[in-house]
Amino acid sequence: MKAFITHGGMNSVTEAIHFATPMVAIPLFGDQEHNVATAVKRGVAVSIDRKKLTAETLTNALRQVLNDDSFTKSARKLAAMIAKKPMKSKELIVKWTEFVAEFKDLSNLDLAGRDFSFI
């Protein structure tokens, strides 16, 4: 796959990065704006404001992602980094389970902002 058109959900972004696929992202709501902004910052995506989505803006974004090799290079680098991360998920789960079993109450690790209202 040369490019992936996505709404920017975390699963879609994660899969695209895992398979080293550049994205054209059209965030709709929730965490998607943040996910897409991060992908753009990492050089693996072009973002289109959903209110400005037209055949022309989509075509231009696709051309940019398909014709500029930097998107593919950045996607490949991120995919390689994820594949070679220092600690695998299974190891991390075991370590955190052992940590929780030993210390039981982890409320001191809660962020103060956790109880803030949405506004």
Coordinates of N, CA and C in Angstrom, one line a residue:
M1 N 0.9 -1.2 0.0 CA 0.0 0.0 0.0 C 0.9 1.2 0.0
K2 N 0.6 2.2 -0.9 CA 1.4 3.4 -1.0 C 1.0 4.5 -0.1
A3 N -0.3 4.6 0.2 CA -0.8 5.6 1.1 C -2.1 5.1 1.7
F4 N -2.5 5.7 2.9 CA -3.7 5.3 3.6 C -4.5 6.5 3.9
I5 N -5.7 6.5 3.5 CA -6.6 7.6 3.9 C -7.3 7.2 5.1
T6 N -7.2 8.0 6.2 CA -7.8 7.7 7.5 C -8.4 8.8 8.2
H7 N -9.2 8.5 9.2 CA -9.8 9.6 10.0 C -8.8 9.9 11.2
G8 N -7.8 9.1 11.4 CA -6.8 9.4 12.4 C -7.1 8.8 13.7
G9 N -7.9 7.7 13.8 CA -8.1 7.0 15.0 C -6.8 6.3 15.4
M10 N -6.6 6.1 16.7 CA -5.3 5.5 17.2 C -5.0 4.2 16.6
N11 N -6.0 3.3 16.4 CA -5.7 2.0 15.8 C -5.3 2.2 14.3
S12 N -5.9 3.0 13.6 CA -5.6 3.2 12.2 C -4.1 3.8 12.1
V13 N -3.8 4.8 12.9 CA -2.5 5.4 12.9 C -1.4 4.4 13.3
T14 N -1.7 3.6 14.3 CA -0.8 2.6 14.8 C -0.5 1.6 13.7
E15 N -1.6 1.1 13.0 CA -1.4 0.1 12.0 C -0.6 0.7 10.8
A16 N -1.0 1.9 10.4 CA -0.2 2.5 9.3 C 1.2 2.6 9.6
I17 N 1.6 3.1 10.8 CA 3.0 3.2 11.1 C 3.6 1.8 11.2
H18 N 2.9 0.8 11.8 CA 3.5 -0.5 11.9 C 3.9 -1.0 10.5
F19 N 3.0 -0.8 9.5 CA 3.3 -1.2 8.1 C 4.0 -0.2 7.2
A20 N 4.5 0.9 7.9 CA 5.3 1.9 7.2 C 4.6 2.5 6.0
T21 N 3.3 2.9 6.3 CA 2.5 3.4 5.2 C 2.2 4.9 5.5
P22 N 2.6 5.8 4.7 CA 2.2 7.2 4.9 C 0.7 7.4 4.8
M23 N 0.2 8.5 5.4 CA -1.2 8.7 5.5 C -1.7 10.1 5.0
V24 N -2.9 10.1 4.6 CA -3.6 11.3 4.4 C -4.7 11.2 5.4
A25 N -4.7 12.2 6.4 CA -5.6 12.0 7.5 C -6.7 13.2 7.6
I26 N -7.9 12.8 7.9 CA -9.0 13.7 8.0 C -9.6 13.5 9.3
P27 N -9.1 14.2 10.4 CA -9.6 14.0 11.7 C -11.0 14.5 11.9
L28 N -11.9 13.7 12.6 CA -13.3 14.1 12.7 C -13.6 14.6 14.1
F29 N -13.2 13.9 15.2 CA -13.5 14.2 16.6 C -12.6 13.5 17.5
G30 N -12.7 13.8 18.8 CA -12.0 13.1 19.9 C -10.5 13.2 19.8
D31 N -9.9 12.1 20.0 CA -8.4 12.0 20.0 C -7.8 12.1 18.6
Q32 N -8.6 12.1 17.6 CA -8.1 12.0 16.2 C -7.2 13.3 15.8
E33 N -7.7 14.4 16.3 CA -6.9 15.7 16.0 C -5.5 15.6 16.5
H34 N -5.4 15.1 17.8 CA -4.1 14.9 18.4 C -3.2 13.8 17.7
N35 N -3.9 12.7 17.4 CA -3.2 11.6 16.7 C -2.6 12.1 15.4
V36 N -3.4 12.8 14.6 CA -3.0 13.3 13.3 C -1.9 14.3 13.4
A37 N -2.1 15.2 14.4 CA -1.0 16.3 14.6 C 0.3 15.6 14.9
T38 N 0.3 14.5 15.7 CA 1.5 13.8 16.0 C 2.1 13.2 14.7
A39 N 1.2 12.5 13.9 CA 1.7 11.9 12.7 C 2.3 12.9 11.7
V40 N 1.7 14.1 11.6 CA 2.2 15.2 10.8 C 3.5 15.6 11.3
K41 N 3.6 15.8 12.6 CA 4.9 16.2 13.2 C 6.0 15.2 12.9
R42 N 5.7 14.0 12.9 CA 6.7 12.9 12.6 C 6.9 12.7 11.2
G43 N 6.2 13.4 10.3 CA 6.5 13.4 8.9 C 5.9 12.2 8.2
V44 N 4.9 11.6 8.7 CA 4.3 10.4 8.1 C 2.8 10.7 7.6
A45 N 2.4 11.9 7.7 CA 1.0 12.2 7.3 C 0.8 13.6 6.8
V46 N -0.2 13.8 6.0 CA -0.7 15.1 5.6 C -2.1 15.2 6.2
S47 N -2.5 16.3 6.8 CA -3.8 16.5 7.4 C -4.6 17.4 6.5
I48 N -5.9 17.0 6.4 CA -6.9 17.8 5.8 C -8.0 18.2 6.8
D49 N -8.3 19.5 6.9 CA -9.4 19.9 7.7 C -10.7 19.4 7.1
R50 N -11.5 18.7 7.9 CA -12.7 18.1 7.4 C -13.7 19.1 6.7
K51 N -13.6 20.4 7.2 CA -14.5 21.4 6.7 C -14.0 21.9 5.3
K52 N -12.7 21.6 5.0 CA -12.1 22.0 3.8 C -11.9 20.8 2.8
L53 N -12.5 19.7 3.1 CA -12.4 18.5 2.3 C -13.1 18.7 1.0
T54 N -12.4 18.6 -0.1 CA -12.9 18.6 -1.5 C -12.1 17.6 -2.3
A55 N -12.6 17.4 -3.5 CA -11.8 16.5 -4.4 C -10.4 17.0 -4.6
E56 N -10.3 18.4 -4.7 CA -9.0 19.0 -5.0 C -8.1 18.9 -3.8
T57 N -8.6 19.1 -2.6 CA -7.7 19.1 -1.4 C -7.3 17.6 -1.1
L58 N -8.2 16.6 -1.4 CA -7.8 15.2 -1.2 C -6.8 14.8 -2.3
T59 N -7.0 15.2 -3.5 CA -6.0 14.9 -4.6 C -4.7 15.5 -4.3
N60 N -4.6 16.8 -3.9 CA -3.4 17.4 -3.6 C -2.6 16.7 -2.4
A61 N -3.4 16.3 -1.4 CA -2.8 15.6 -0.3 C -2.2 14.3 -0.7
L62 N -3.0 13.6 -1.5 CA -2.5 12.3 -2.0 C -1.2 12.4 -2.8
R63 N -1.3 13.4 -3.7 CA -0.1 13.7 -4.5 C 1.1 14.0 -3.7
Q64 N 0.9 14.8 -2.7 CA 2.0 15.2 -1.8 C 2.6 13.9 -1.1
V65 N 1.8 13.1 -0.6 CA 2.2 11.9 0.1 C 2.9 10.9 -0.8
L66 N 2.3 10.7 -2.0 CA 2.8 9.8 -3.0 C 4.1 10.2 -3.7
N67 N 4.3 11.5 -3.9 CA 5.4 12.0 -4.7 C 6.6 12.5 -3.8
D68 N 6.4 12.7 -2.6 CA 7.5 13.1 -1.7 C 8.0 11.9 -0.9
D69 N 9.2 11.5 -1.2 CA 9.7 10.3 -0.6 C 10.0 10.4 0.9
S70 N 10.0 11.7 1.4 CA 10.3 11.8 2.8 C 9.2 11.2 3.7
F71 N 7.9 11.1 3.2 CA 6.9 10.5 4.0 C 7.1 9.0 4.1
T72 N 7.5 8.4 3.0 CA 7.8 6.9 3.1 C 9.0 6.7 4.0
K73 N 10.1 7.5 3.8 CA 11.3 7.3 4.6 C 11.0 7.5 6.1
S74 N 10.2 8.5 6.5 CA 9.8 8.7 7.9 C 8.9 7.5 8.4
A75 N 8.0 7.0 7.6 CA 7.2 5.9 8.0 C 8.0 4.6 8.2
R76 N 9.0 4.4 7.3 CA 9.9 3.2 7.5 C 10.7 3.3 8.7
K77 N 11.2 4.5 9.0 CA 12.0 4.7 10.2 C 11.2 4.5 11.5
L78 N 9.9 5.0 11.5 CA 9.1 4.7 12.7 C 8.7 3.3 12.8
A79 N 8.5 2.6 11.7 CA 8.1 1.2 11.8 C 9.3 0.4 12.3
A80 N 10.5 0.7 11.9 CA 11.7 0.0 12.3 C 11.9 0.3 13.8
M81 N 11.7 1.5 14.3 CA 11.9 1.8 15.7 C 10.9 1.0 16.6
I82 N 9.7 0.9 16.1 CA 8.6 0.2 16.8 C 9.0 -1.3 16.9
A83 N 9.5 -1.8 15.7 CA 9.8 -3.2 15.7 C 11.0 -3.6 16.6
K84 N 11.9 -2.6 16.8 CA 13.1 -2.9 17.6 C 13.1 -2.2 19.0
K85 N 11.9 -1.9 19.5 CA 11.8 -1.2 20.8 C 12.5 -2.0 21.8
P86 N 13.1 -1.4 22.8 CA 13.9 -2.1 23.8 C 13.1 -3.1 24.6
M87 N 11.9 -2.9 24.9 CA 11.1 -3.9 25.7 C 9.8 -4.3 25.0
K88 N 9.6 -5.5 24.8 CA 8.4 -6.0 24.1 C 7.2 -5.9 25.1
S89 N 6.0 -5.8 24.5 CA 4.8 -5.7 25.3 C 4.6 -6.7 26.3
K90 N 4.9 -8.0 26.0 CA 4.7 -9.0 27.0 C 5.6 -8.8 28.2
E91 N 6.9 -8.4 28.0 CA 7.8 -8.1 29.1 C 7.3 -7.0 29.9
L92 N 6.8 -6.0 29.3 CA 6.2 -4.8 30.0 C 5.1 -5.2 30.9
I93 N 4.2 -6.0 30.4 CA 3.0 -6.4 31.2 C 3.5 -7.2 32.4
V94 N 4.4 -8.1 32.2 CA 4.9 -8.9 33.4 C 5.6 -8.0 34.4
K95 N 6.4 -7.0 34.0 CA 7.0 -6.1 34.9 C 6.0 -5.2 35.7
W96 N 5.0 -4.7 35.0 CA 4.0 -3.9 35.6 C 3.1 -4.8 36.6
T97 N 2.8 -6.0 36.2 CA 2.1 -6.9 37.1 C 2.8 -7.1 38.4
E98 N 4.1 -7.4 38.2 CA 5.0 -7.6 39.4 C 5.0 -6.4 40.3
F99 N 5.1 -5.2 39.6 CA 5.2 -3.9 40.3 C 3.9 -3.7 41.2
V100 N 2.8 -3.9 40.5 CA 1.5 -3.7 41.2 C 1.3 -4.8 42.3
A101 N 1.7 -6.0 42.1 CA 1.6 -7.0 43.1 C 2.5 -6.7 44.4
E102 N 3.6 -6.1 44.1 CA 4.5 -5.7 45.2 C 4.0 -4.5 46.0
F103 N 3.6 -3.4 45.3 CA 3.3 -2.2 46.0 C 1.8 -1.9 46.2
K104 N 0.9 -2.7 45.6 CA -0.5 -2.7 45.7 C -1.2 -1.3 45.4
D105 N -1.1 -0.4 46.3 CA -1.7 0.9 46.1 C -0.8 1.8 45.3
L106 N -1.3 2.2 44.1 CA -0.5 3.1 43.2 C -1.1 4.4 43.1
S107 N -2.0 4.8 44.0 CA -2.7 6.1 43.9 C -1.7 7.3 43.9
N108 N -0.5 7.1 44.5 CA 0.4 8.2 44.4 C 1.0 8.5 43.0
L109 N 0.7 7.6 42.1 CA 1.2 7.8 40.7 C 0.1 8.5 39.9
D110 N -1.1 8.7 40.4 CA -2.1 9.3 39.6 C -1.8 10.8 39.4
L111 N -2.1 11.3 38.2 CA -1.8 12.7 37.9 C -2.9 13.5 38.5
A112 N -2.5 14.7 39.0 CA -3.5 15.6 39.7 C -4.6 16.0 38.7
G113 N -4.3 16.1 37.4 CA -5.2 16.6 36.4 C -6.3 15.5 36.1
R114 N -6.1 14.3 36.6 CA -7.0 13.2 36.3 C -8.5 13.6 36.8
D115 N -8.6 14.3 37.9 CA -9.9 14.7 38.4 C -10.4 16.0 37.9
F116 N -9.7 16.7 37.0 CA -10.2 17.9 36.5 C -11.4 17.6 35.6
S117 N -12.3 18.6 35.5 CA -13.4 18.5 34.6 C -13.0 18.6 33.1
F118 N -13.8 18.3 32.2 CA -13.5 18.4 30.8 C -13.2 19.8 30.4
I119 N -13.9 20.7 31.0 CA -13.7 22.1 30.7 C -12.6 22.7 31.4

